[in-house]
């Protein structure tokens, strides 16, 4: 449904052209850059889409619970390499494939479908992008066991790409990206939290054995900190050799105390500079730990765009075969005057985007 007056006031056309950069560079670039191939997995900053499948778009009637404007396939094509999601048990499921679903806090609030369907979407992308290492972080909201989650990986077929370390203890020496690619183990999966390790599904890694995080429930850009929040008992001087995952997103509290992703400040939150910006926090946390974070989780990844700060942290000047987002507008013309918007064009995908009244419509042109 289109509203001409609003479209006239706020529509924006951004054009992109199709290139063959990704296909032509696939033999030399790892995660879109040749300079990353020889670097260990834990010595790279991976851009992550927080709550990747929970969208604020037409498919969800622009749910204010949505954390991203674009789906996981677009996220991956844009350079995102860490996808996080919450998994919940569906007690009324009629099939095993539907038993575990992706829901934002509660399935009545925002249900993004089954875990196996989402994994199939990711596998389809990985099938077509042979030199890309992808990381998944599953928030285990209903205490699923490895025996619950593993069959969903098998059903989707994505387990064929799964990386399984030699032991279930903390990995001391991570392989390089090129090694993961050459060995066909391009998918690294963490689960927060997982019980006893599984010999049948050794690729399902307990997050906090390998990763530590800073705080994540911030409502002000001045609240961000680099200090460890999870697991408990860590300090900045002793993180047990874990990889640092830097949460970098804001919430806003609505009526009845309900938190929702804050998109009114996200143009600064995901920017290179500014109070509470991604770029400034990366610099600060790099100084604290003597190295850049291994992962960065953001909402509305295309705003900023967040990739600019991550490329800088990785020392990458020009990534190959990923979307180039051109962000330069703000829009507040929703039905209740809500601001949500953003814009982008891409390199390597090809498309035209029409933006207006909170709608994105993509028309492929090549």
PDB file of C-alpha atoms in Angstrom, residues 119-120 122-123 152-162:
ATOM      1  CA  UNK A 119      19.736 -22.368   8.709  1.00  0.00           C
ATOM      2  CA  UNK A 120      18.664 -23.420   5.213  1.00  0.00           C
ATOM      3  CA  UNK A 122      22.195 -19.336   5.444  1.00  0.00           C
ATOM      4  CA  UNK A 123      23.368 -22.552   3.792  1.00  0.00           C
ATOM      5  CA  UNK A 152      18.017 -28.825  12.988  1.00  0.00           C
ATOM      6  CA  UNK A 153      21.516 -28.358  11.553  1.00  0.00           C
ATOM      7  CA  UNK A 154      21.332 -31.798   9.957  1.00  0.00           C
ATOM      8  CA  UNK A 155      17.884 -31.159   8.492  1.00  0.00           C
ATOM      9  CA  UNK A 156      19.121 -27.984   6.782  1.00  0.00           C
ATOM     10  CA  UNK A 157      22.336 -29.624   5.584  1.00  0.00           C
ATOM     11  CA  UNK A 158      24.425 -26.771   6.956  1.00  0.00           C
ATOM     12  CA  UNK A 159      26.260 -29.156   9.285  1.00  0.00           C
ATOM     13  CA  UNK A 160      28.464 -30.102   6.318  1.00  0.00           C
ATOM     14  CA  UNK A 161      30.221 -26.758   6.785  1.00  0.00           C
ATOM     15  CA  UNK A 162      30.512 -26.953  10.582  1.00  0.00           C
TER      16      UNK A 162
END
